[in-house]
mmCIF file with all atom_site columns, C-alpha atoms in Angstrom:
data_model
loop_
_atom_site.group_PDB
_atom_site.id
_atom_site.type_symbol
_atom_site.label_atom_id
_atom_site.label_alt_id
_atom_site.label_comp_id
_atom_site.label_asym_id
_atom_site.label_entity_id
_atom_site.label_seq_id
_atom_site.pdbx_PDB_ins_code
_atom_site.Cartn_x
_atom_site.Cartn_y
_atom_site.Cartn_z
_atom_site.occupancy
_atom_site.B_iso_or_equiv
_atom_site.pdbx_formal_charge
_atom_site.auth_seq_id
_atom_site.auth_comp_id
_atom_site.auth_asym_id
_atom_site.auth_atom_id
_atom_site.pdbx_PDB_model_num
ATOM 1   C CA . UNK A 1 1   ? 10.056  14.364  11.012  1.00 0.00 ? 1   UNK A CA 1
ATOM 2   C CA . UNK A 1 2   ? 8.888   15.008  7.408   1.00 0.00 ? 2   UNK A CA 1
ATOM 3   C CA . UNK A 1 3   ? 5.320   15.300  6.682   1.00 0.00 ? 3   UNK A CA 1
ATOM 4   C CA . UNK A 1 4   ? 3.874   12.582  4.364   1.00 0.00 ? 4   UNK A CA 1
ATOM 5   C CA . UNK A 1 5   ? -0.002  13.107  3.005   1.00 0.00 ? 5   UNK A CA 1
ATOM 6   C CA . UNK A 1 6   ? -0.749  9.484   4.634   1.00 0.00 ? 6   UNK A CA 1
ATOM 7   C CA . UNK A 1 7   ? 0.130   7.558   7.630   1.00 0.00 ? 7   UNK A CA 1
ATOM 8   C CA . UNK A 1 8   ? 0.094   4.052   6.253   1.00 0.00 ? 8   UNK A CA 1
ATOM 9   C CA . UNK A 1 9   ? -0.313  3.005   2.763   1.00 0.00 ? 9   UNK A CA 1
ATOM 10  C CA . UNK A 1 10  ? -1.921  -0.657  2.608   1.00 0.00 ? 10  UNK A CA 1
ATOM 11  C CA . UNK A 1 11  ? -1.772  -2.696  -0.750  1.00 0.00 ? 11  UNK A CA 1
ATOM 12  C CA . UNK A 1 12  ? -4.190  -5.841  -0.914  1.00 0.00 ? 12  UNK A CA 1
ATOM 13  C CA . UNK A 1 13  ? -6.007  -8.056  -3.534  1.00 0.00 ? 13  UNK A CA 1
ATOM 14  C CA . UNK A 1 14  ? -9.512  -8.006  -3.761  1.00 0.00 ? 14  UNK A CA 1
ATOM 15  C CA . UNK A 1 15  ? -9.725  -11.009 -1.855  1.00 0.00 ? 15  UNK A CA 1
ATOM 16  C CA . UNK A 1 16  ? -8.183  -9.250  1.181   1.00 0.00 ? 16  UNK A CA 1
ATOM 17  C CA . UNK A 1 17  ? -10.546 -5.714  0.540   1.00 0.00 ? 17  UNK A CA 1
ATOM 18  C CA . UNK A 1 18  ? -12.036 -6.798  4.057   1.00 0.00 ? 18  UNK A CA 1
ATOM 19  C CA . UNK A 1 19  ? -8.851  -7.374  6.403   1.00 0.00 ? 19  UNK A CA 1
ATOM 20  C CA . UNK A 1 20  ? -7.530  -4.703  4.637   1.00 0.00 ? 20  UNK A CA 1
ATOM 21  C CA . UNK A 1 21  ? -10.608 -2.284  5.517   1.00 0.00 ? 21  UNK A CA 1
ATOM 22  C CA . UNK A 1 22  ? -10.370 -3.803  8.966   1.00 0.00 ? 22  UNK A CA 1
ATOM 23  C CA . UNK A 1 23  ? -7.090  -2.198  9.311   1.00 0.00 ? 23  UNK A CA 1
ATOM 24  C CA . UNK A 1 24  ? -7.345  1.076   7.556   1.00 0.00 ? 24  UNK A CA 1
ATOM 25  C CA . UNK A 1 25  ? -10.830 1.503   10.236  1.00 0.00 ? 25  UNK A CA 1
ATOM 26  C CA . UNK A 1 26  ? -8.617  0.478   13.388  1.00 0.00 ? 26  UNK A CA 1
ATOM 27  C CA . UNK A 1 27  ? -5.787  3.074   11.943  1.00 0.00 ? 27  UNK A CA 1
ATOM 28  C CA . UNK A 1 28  ? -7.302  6.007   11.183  1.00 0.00 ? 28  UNK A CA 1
ATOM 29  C CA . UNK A 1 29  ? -8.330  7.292   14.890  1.00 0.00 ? 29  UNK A CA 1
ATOM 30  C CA . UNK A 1 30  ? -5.015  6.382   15.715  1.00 0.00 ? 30  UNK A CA 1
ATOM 31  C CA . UNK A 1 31  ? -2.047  7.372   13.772  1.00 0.00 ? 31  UNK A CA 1
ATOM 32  C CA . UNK A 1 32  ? -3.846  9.449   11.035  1.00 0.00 ? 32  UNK A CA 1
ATOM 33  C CA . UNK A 1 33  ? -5.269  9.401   7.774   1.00 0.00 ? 33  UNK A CA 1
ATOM 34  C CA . UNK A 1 34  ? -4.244  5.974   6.017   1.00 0.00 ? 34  UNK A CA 1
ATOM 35  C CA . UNK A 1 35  ? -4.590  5.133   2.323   1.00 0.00 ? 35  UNK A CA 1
ATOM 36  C CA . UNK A 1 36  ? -6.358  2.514   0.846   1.00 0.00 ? 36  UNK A CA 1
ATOM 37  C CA . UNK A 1 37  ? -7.503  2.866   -2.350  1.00 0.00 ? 37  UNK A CA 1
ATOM 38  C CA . UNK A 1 38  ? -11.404 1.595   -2.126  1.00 0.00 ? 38  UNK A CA 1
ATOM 39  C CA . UNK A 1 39  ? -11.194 4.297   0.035   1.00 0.00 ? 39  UNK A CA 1
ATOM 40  C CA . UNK A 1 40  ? -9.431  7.221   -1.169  1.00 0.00 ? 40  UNK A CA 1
ATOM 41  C CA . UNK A 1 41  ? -10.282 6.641   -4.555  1.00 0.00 ? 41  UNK A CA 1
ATOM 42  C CA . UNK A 1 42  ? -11.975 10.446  -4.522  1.00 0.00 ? 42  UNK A CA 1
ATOM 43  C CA . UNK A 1 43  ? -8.387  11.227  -3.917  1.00 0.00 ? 43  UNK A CA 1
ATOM 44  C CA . UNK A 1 44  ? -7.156  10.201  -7.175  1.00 0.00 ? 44  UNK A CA 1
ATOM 45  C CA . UNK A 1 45  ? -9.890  11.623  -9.416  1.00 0.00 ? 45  UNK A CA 1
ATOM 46  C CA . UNK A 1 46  ? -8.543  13.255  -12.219 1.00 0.00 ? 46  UNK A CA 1
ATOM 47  C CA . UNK A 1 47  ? -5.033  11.331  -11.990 1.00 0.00 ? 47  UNK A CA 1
ATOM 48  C CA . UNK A 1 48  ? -3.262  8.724   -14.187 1.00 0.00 ? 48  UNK A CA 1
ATOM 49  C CA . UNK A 1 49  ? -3.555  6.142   -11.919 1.00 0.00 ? 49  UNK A CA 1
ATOM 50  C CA . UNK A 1 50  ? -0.164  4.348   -12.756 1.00 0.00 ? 50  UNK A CA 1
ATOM 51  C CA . UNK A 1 51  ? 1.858   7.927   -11.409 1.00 0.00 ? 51  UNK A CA 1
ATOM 52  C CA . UNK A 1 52  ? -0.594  8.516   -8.793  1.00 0.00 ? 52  UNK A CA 1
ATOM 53  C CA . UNK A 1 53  ? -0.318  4.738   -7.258  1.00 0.00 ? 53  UNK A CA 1
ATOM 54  C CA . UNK A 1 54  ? 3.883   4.842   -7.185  1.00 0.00 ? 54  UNK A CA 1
ATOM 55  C CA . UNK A 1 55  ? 4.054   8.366   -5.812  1.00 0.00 ? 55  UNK A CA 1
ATOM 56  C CA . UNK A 1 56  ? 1.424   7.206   -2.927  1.00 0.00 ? 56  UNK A CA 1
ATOM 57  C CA . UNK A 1 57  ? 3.548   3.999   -2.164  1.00 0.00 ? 57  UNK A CA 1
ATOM 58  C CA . UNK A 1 58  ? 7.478   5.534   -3.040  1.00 0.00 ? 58  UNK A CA 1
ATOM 59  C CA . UNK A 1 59  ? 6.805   9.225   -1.239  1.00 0.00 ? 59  UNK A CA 1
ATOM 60  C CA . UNK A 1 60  ? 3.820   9.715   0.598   1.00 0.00 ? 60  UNK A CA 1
ATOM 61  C CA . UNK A 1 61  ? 3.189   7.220   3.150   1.00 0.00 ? 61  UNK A CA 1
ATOM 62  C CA . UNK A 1 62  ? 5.312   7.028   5.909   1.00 0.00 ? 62  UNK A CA 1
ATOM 63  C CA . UNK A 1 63  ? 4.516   2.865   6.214   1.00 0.00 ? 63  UNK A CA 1
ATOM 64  C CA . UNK A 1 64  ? 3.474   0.473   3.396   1.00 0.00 ? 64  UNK A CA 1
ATOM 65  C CA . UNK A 1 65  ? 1.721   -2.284  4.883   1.00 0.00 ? 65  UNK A CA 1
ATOM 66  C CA . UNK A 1 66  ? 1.465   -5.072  2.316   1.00 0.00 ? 66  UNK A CA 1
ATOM 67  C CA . UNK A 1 67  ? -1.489  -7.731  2.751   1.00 0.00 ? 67  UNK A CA 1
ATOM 68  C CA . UNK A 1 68  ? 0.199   -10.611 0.923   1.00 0.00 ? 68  UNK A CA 1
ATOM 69  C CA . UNK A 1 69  ? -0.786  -13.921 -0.625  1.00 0.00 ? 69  UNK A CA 1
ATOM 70  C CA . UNK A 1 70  ? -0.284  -15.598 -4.099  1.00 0.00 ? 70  UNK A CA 1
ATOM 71  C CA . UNK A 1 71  ? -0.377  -13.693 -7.029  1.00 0.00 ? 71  UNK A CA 1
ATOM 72  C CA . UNK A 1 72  ? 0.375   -10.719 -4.887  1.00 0.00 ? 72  UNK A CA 1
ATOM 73  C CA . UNK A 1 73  ? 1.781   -7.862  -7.601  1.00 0.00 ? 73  UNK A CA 1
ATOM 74  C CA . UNK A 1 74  ? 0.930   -10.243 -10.859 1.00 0.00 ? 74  UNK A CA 1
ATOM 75  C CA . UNK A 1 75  ? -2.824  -8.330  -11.051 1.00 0.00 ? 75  UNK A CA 1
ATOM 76  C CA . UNK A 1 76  ? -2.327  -4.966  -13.531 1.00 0.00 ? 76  UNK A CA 1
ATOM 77  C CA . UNK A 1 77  ? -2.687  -2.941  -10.216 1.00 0.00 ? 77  UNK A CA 1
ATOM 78  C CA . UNK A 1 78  ? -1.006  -4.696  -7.536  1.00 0.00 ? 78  UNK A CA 1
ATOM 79  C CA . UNK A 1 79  ? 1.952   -5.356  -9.870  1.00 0.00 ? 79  UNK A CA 1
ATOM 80  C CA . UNK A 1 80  ? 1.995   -1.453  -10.025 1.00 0.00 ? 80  UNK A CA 1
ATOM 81  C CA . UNK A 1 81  ? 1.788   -1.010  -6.073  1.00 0.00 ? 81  UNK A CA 1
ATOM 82  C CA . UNK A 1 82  ? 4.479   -4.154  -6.110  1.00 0.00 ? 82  UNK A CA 1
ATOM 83  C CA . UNK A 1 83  ? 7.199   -1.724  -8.618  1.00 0.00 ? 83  UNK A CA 1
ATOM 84  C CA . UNK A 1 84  ? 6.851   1.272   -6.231  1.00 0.00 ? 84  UNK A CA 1
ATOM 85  C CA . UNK A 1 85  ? 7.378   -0.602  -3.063  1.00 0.00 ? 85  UNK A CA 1
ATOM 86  C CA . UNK A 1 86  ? 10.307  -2.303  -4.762  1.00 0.00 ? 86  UNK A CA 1
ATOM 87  C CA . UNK A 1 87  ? 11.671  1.173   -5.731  1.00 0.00 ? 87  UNK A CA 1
ATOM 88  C CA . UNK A 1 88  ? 11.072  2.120   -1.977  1.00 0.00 ? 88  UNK A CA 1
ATOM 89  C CA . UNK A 1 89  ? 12.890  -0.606  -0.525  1.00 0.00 ? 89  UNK A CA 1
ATOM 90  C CA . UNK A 1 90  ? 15.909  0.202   -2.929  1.00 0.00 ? 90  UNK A CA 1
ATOM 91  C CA . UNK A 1 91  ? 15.977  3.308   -1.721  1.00 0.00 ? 91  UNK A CA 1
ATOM 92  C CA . UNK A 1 92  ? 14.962  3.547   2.028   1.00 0.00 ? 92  UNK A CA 1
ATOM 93  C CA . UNK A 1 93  ? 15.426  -0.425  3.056   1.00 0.00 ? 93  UNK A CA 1
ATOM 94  C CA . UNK A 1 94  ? 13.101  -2.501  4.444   1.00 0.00 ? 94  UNK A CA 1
ATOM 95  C CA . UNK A 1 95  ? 12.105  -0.523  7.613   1.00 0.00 ? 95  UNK A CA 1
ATOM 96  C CA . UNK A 1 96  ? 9.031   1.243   6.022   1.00 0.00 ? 96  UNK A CA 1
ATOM 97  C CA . UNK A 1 97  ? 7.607   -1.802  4.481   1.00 0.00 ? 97  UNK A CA 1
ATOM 98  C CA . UNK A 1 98  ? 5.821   -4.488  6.668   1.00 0.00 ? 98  UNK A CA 1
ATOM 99  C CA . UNK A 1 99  ? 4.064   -7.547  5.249   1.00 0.00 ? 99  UNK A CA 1
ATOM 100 C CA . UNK A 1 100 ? 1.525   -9.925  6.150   1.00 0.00 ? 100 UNK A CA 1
ATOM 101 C CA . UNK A 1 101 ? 0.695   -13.043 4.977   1.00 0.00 ? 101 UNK A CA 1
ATOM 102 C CA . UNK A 1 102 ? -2.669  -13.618 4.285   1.00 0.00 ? 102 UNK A CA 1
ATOM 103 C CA . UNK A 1 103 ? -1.775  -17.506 2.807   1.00 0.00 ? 103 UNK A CA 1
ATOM 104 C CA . UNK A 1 104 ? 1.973   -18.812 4.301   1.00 0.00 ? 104 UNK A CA 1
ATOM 105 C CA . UNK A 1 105 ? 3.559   -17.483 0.763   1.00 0.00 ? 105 UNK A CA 1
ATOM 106 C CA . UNK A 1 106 ? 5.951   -14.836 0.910   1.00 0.00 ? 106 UNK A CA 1
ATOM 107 C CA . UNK A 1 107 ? 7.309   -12.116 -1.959  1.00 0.00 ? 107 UNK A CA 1
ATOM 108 C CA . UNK A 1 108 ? 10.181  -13.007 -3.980  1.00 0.00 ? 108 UNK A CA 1
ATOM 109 C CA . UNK A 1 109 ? 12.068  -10.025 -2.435  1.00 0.00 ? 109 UNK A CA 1
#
């Protein structure tokens, strides 16, 4: 099995910071260190955060776990998460990426 830096990468909107930290906490004694960027941001110091973001969610998480609702991927950051996981999917299918609905909406893809 290749070796990826994290376990699960989990995009959000700031609305779902707290579900999302829910998960990350339950994760991280289990199936090893997850990313989530209000809490690995001392992992990206120094970074362009545009390159850092899409190698995190195209090469170095084994999962992306997408906390969905409306508007998902049209803020400046989650649109950037939203382009890498669309370049994943291209290129590995749909088996590393799961997402949950926060709201009943769904992505466009």
């Amino acid at each position: 099995m290749d070796e990826k830096k994290y376990e699960v990468a989990i995009s959000c909107m700031k609305e779902d910071e707290k579900a999302a930290r829910e998960l990350y906490d339950l994760l991280q004694p289990r199936v090893g260190p997850p990313f989530l960027y209000t809490q690995n941001q001392k992992d990206l110091i120094g970074e362009d955060g545009v390159e850092a973001f899409g190698r995190i969610y195209r090469h170095e998480s084994r999962v992306v776990v997408v906390i969905y609702r409306e508007g998902w991927g049209k803020t400046k950051w989650t649109g950037v998460e939203d382009r890498a996981i669309r370049d994943l999917y291209l290129n590995l299918g749909w088996q590393r990426i799961f997402v949950y609905s926060m709201d009943g909406s769904t992505p466009t893809w």
